[in-house]
Amino acid sequence: MKAVVFSGTTEGRVFSRQLAALGAEVLVSVATPLGAEEQGKADDISVHCGRLTTEEMTALLQGAALCVDATHPYAVDATKNIRAACAVAGVEYHRLLREESPLPAGSMVFATATHAAAFLAGCSGNVLLTTGAKELAAFAALSPERLFPRVLPTREGIAACEAAGIPHKNIIAMQGPFTYALNCALMKQFSIRYLVTKDGGAVGGFAEKAQAAQDTGAQLIVVRRPAENGQTAAQILTRCKEVLV
């Protein structure tokens, strides 16, 4: 059985290996070289690296028995395109869900990064942005001197910060997830008053960020996760076993 896993996430990497262990021929699609590096090499798993259009996704799905969408919970456009490609290709689609995190008391939750930025525009104090380089444009109205973006250590991540006018001394280019201790250290080093994050769940280090914000006296600001329907890894693996029989 051939299966296609759209990944680039921790749970996608784990699931692809579990699926290969069942005897499936697994093709993992990741958007970036960093995603391919993290995926690594394993028997019965091939990796396609590069962003795909819906039409290219459809071509990649040819001959597959099923598709598993293990992209990031906030990658709404990617999920939309994968669903559309599966419909055209006639391939069974499954969405692998990442468990949501309980939000600590006192958290401020906003529908989008833009809404969070509008709130911060009326406040003073340094801001640790852990929402990713793609969201930097949403905070363009704020003084770059206040912003401390934590981005992936890639050319694209650094370039996004430079395009946003972020001083180089404010750029934190590191790959997570991060420990509670490191979060605390960074927040104290840069006198962070507000920590802006997405709910990346346990694998994204959300709890460690939330606790660090609380213990350093910073306000935790959460960009709400988009609502979606899907299944757990165990549920999808059960279906895969049925198809393999």
Coordinates of C-alpha atoms in Angstrom, one line a residue:
M1 CA 0.0 0.0 0.0
K2 CA 1.2 3.5 -0.9
A3 CA 0.4 6.3 1.5
V4 CA 1.3 10.0 1.3
V5 CA 1.9 11.9 4.5
F6 CA 2.0 15.7 4.3
S7 CA 4.3 16.6 7.2
G8 CA 7.0 18.9 8.6
T9 CA 5.8 18.3 12.1
T10 CA 6.9 16.1 15.0
E11 CA 3.7 14.1 14.9
G12 CA 4.0 13.7 11.2
R13 CA 7.5 12.2 11.5
V14 CA 6.4 9.8 14.2
F15 CA 3.3 8.8 12.3
S16 CA 5.2 8.2 9.0
R17 CA 7.6 5.8 10.8
Q18 CA 4.7 4.0 12.5
L19 CA 3.0 3.6 9.1
A20 CA 6.2 2.3 7.5
A21 CA 6.5 -0.2 10.3
L22 CA 3.2 -1.7 9.3
G23 CA 4.6 -2.5 5.9
A24 CA 3.3 0.5 3.9
E25 CA 5.2 2.3 1.2
V26 CA 5.3 5.9 2.6
L27 CA 5.9 9.1 0.7
V28 CA 6.4 12.1 3.0
S29 CA 6.0 15.6 1.6
V30 CA 7.6 18.5 3.4
A31 CA 7.7 22.1 2.4
T32 CA 11.3 23.1 3.4
P33 CA 14.8 21.6 3.5
L34 CA 14.6 22.0 7.3
G35 CA 11.6 19.7 7.3
A36 CA 13.4 17.2 5.2
E37 CA 16.4 17.4 7.6
E38 CA 14.2 16.7 10.6
Q39 CA 12.4 13.9 8.8
G40 CA 15.7 12.1 8.3
K41 CA 16.1 8.8 6.4
A42 CA 14.3 5.6 7.2
D43 CA 13.5 2.3 5.3
D44 CA 10.3 2.4 3.2
I45 CA 10.0 6.2 3.5
S46 CA 10.8 8.5 0.7
V47 CA 10.8 12.3 1.1
H48 CA 9.6 15.0 -1.3
C49 CA 10.9 18.4 -0.4
G50 CA 9.3 21.6 -1.7
R51 CA 6.1 23.6 -1.6
L52 CA 3.4 22.3 -3.9
T53 CA 0.4 23.7 -5.7
T54 CA -2.9 21.9 -5.4
E55 CA -2.3 20.4 -8.9
E56 CA 1.2 19.2 -7.9
M57 CA -0.3 17.6 -4.8
T58 CA -2.8 15.8 -7.0
A59 CA 0.0 14.4 -9.1
L60 CA 1.9 13.3 -6.0
L61 CA -1.1 11.4 -4.8
Q62 CA -1.5 9.3 -7.8
G63 CA -1.5 5.6 -6.9
A64 CA -1.9 6.2 -3.2
A65 CA -4.4 4.3 -1.1
L66 CA -4.7 7.1 1.4
C67 CA -3.4 10.5 2.5
V68 CA -2.6 11.7 6.0
D69 CA -2.5 15.5 6.6
A70 CA -0.1 16.0 9.4
T71 CA 0.7 19.6 8.7
H72 CA 0.8 22.3 11.5
P73 CA -2.5 23.1 13.1
Y74 CA -2.3 26.7 11.9
A75 CA -1.4 25.8 8.3
V76 CA -5.0 26.4 7.2
D77 CA -4.2 27.0 3.5
A78 CA -2.1 23.8 3.3
T79 CA -4.8 21.7 4.7
K80 CA -7.4 23.3 2.4
N81 CA -5.2 22.5 -0.6
I82 CA -4.5 18.9 0.5
R83 CA -8.2 18.2 1.0
A84 CA -8.9 19.6 -2.5
A85 CA -6.1 17.5 -4.1
C86 CA -7.4 14.3 -2.4
A87 CA -10.9 15.0 -3.7
V88 CA -9.6 15.4 -7.3
A89 CA -7.2 12.4 -7.0
G90 CA -9.9 10.2 -5.4
V91 CA -7.7 9.4 -2.5
E92 CA -9.0 8.8 1.0
Y93 CA -8.1 11.8 3.3
H94 CA -7.3 11.8 7.0
R95 CA -6.5 14.8 9.2
L96 CA -4.1 14.0 12.0
L97 CA -5.0 16.3 15.0
R98 CA -2.6 17.7 17.5
E99 CA -4.1 17.9 21.0
E100 CA -4.9 21.4 22.2
S101 CA -3.4 22.9 25.3
P102 CA -5.2 24.0 28.4
L103 CA -4.8 27.8 28.7
P104 CA -3.5 29.2 32.0
A105 CA -5.7 31.6 33.9
G106 CA -5.0 35.2 32.8
S107 CA -4.2 34.3 29.2
M108 CA -5.3 36.7 26.6
V109 CA -6.6 35.0 23.5
F110 CA -7.0 36.7 20.1
A111 CA -8.5 35.4 16.9
T112 CA -5.5 36.4 14.7
A113 CA -2.0 37.8 15.0
T114 CA -3.4 41.0 13.6
H115 CA -5.8 41.3 16.5
A116 CA -3.0 40.6 19.0
A117 CA -0.9 43.3 17.4
A118 CA -3.7 45.8 17.7
F119 CA -3.9 45.2 21.4
L120 CA -0.1 45.5 21.8
A121 CA -0.1 48.8 19.9
G122 CA -1.9 50.3 22.9
C123 CA 0.7 48.9 25.4
S124 CA 4.3 49.5 26.2
G125 CA 7.0 47.0 26.8
N126 CA 9.1 44.4 24.9
V127 CA 7.4 41.6 23.1
L128 CA 8.7 38.1 22.5
L129 CA 7.1 36.8 19.2
T130 CA 7.0 33.1 18.9
T131 CA 4.4 32.9 16.2
G132 CA 6.9 32.4 13.3
A133 CA 8.4 34.5 10.6
K134 CA 5.3 34.4 8.4
E135 CA 3.3 36.4 11.0
L136 CA 5.8 39.2 11.3
A137 CA 3.9 41.4 8.9
A138 CA 1.0 41.5 11.3
F139 CA 3.1 43.4 13.8
A140 CA 4.4 46.0 11.4
A141 CA 2.6 48.8 13.2
L142 CA 4.6 48.3 16.3
S143 CA 8.1 49.7 16.9
P144 CA 10.6 47.2 15.7
E145 CA 12.7 48.0 18.8
R146 CA 10.1 46.4 21.0
L147 CA 9.9 43.2 19.0
F148 CA 12.0 40.1 19.7
P149 CA 11.0 37.5 17.1
R150 CA 12.1 33.9 17.7
V151 CA 12.4 32.4 14.3
L152 CA 13.9 29.3 12.7
P153 CA 17.7 29.7 11.9
T154 CA 17.2 29.8 8.2
R155 CA 17.9 32.4 5.5
E156 CA 14.1 32.9 5.1
G157 CA 13.7 33.5 8.8
I158 CA 16.4 36.0 9.1
A159 CA 15.3 37.7 5.8
A160 CA 11.8 38.1 7.2
C161 CA 13.1 39.8 10.3
E162 CA 15.3 42.1 8.2
A163 CA 12.4 43.0 5.9
A164 CA 10.3 43.9 9.0
G165 CA 13.1 46.2 10.2
I166 CA 13.9 44.2 13.3
P167 CA 17.3 45.2 14.7
H168 CA 19.7 42.3 14.4
K169 CA 20.3 42.4 18.2
N170 CA 16.6 41.5 18.7
I171 CA 16.6 38.5 16.4
I172 CA 16.5 35.1 18.2
A173 CA 17.2 32.6 15.5
M174 CA 16.8 29.2 17.1
Q175 CA 15.1 25.9 16.5
G176 CA 12.7 24.6 19.2
P177 CA 10.9 23.3 21.1
F178 CA 12.5 25.2 24.0
T179 CA 12.8 24.3 27.7
Y180 CA 11.2 26.2 30.5
A181 CA 14.6 27.3 31.7
L182 CA 15.7 28.7 28.3
N183 CA 12.4 30.5 27.8
C184 CA 12.8 32.2 31.2
A185 CA 16.4 33.1 30.5
L186 CA 15.5 34.7 27.2
M187 CA 12.6 36.6 28.7
K188 CA 14.8 38.0 31.5
Q189 CA 17.7 38.8 29.1
F190 CA 15.4 40.9 26.9
S191 CA 13.1 42.3 29.6
I192 CA 10.0 40.7 27.9
R193 CA 6.7 42.1 29.1
Y194 CA 4.5 40.2 26.6
L195 CA 4.9 36.7 25.1
V196 CA 2.9 36.1 21.9
T197 CA 2.4 32.4 20.9
K198 CA 0.3 30.0 19.0
D199 CA -1.1 26.9 20.7
G200 CA 1.5 24.5 19.4
G201 CA 0.5 21.8 21.9
A202 CA 2.9 19.7 23.9
V203 CA 5.2 19.0 21.0
G204 CA 5.5 22.7 20.3
G205 CA 6.5 23.5 23.8
F206 CA 3.4 25.5 24.7
A207 CA 3.4 24.6 28.4
E208 CA 7.0 25.6 28.8
K209 CA 6.3 29.0 27.3
A210 CA 3.1 29.5 29.3
Q211 CA 4.9 28.7 32.6
A212 CA 7.9 30.9 31.8
A213 CA 5.6 33.8 31.1
Q214 CA 3.8 33.3 34.4
D215 CA 7.0 33.0 36.4
T216 CA 8.7 36.0 34.8
G217 CA 5.6 38.2 35.2
A218 CA 4.9 38.5 31.4
Q219 CA 1.5 38.6 29.9
L220 CA 0.7 35.5 27.8
I221 CA -1.0 36.3 24.5
V222 CA -2.3 33.3 22.5
V223 CA -3.4 33.4 18.9
R224 CA -6.4 31.1 18.8
R225 CA -6.0 27.8 17.0
P226 CA -8.3 27.4 13.9
A227 CA -11.2 24.9 14.5
E228 CA -10.9 21.7 12.6
N229 CA -12.1 18.1 12.6
G230 CA -9.8 15.1 12.4
Q231 CA -8.5 12.0 14.2
T232 CA -5.8 10.8 16.5
A233 CA -2.8 8.8 15.2
A234 CA -4.2 5.6 16.8
Q235 CA -7.5 6.0 14.9
I236 CA -5.8 6.6 11.6
L237 CA -3.3 3.7 12.1
T238 CA -6.3 1.4 12.7
R239 CA -7.7 2.5 9.3
C240 CA -4.4 2.0 7.7
K241 CA -4.2 -1.6 9.0
E242 CA -7.6 -2.3 7.5
V243 CA -6.4 -1.0 4.1
L244 CA -3.3 -3.1 4.3
V245 CA -5.2 -6.4 4.9

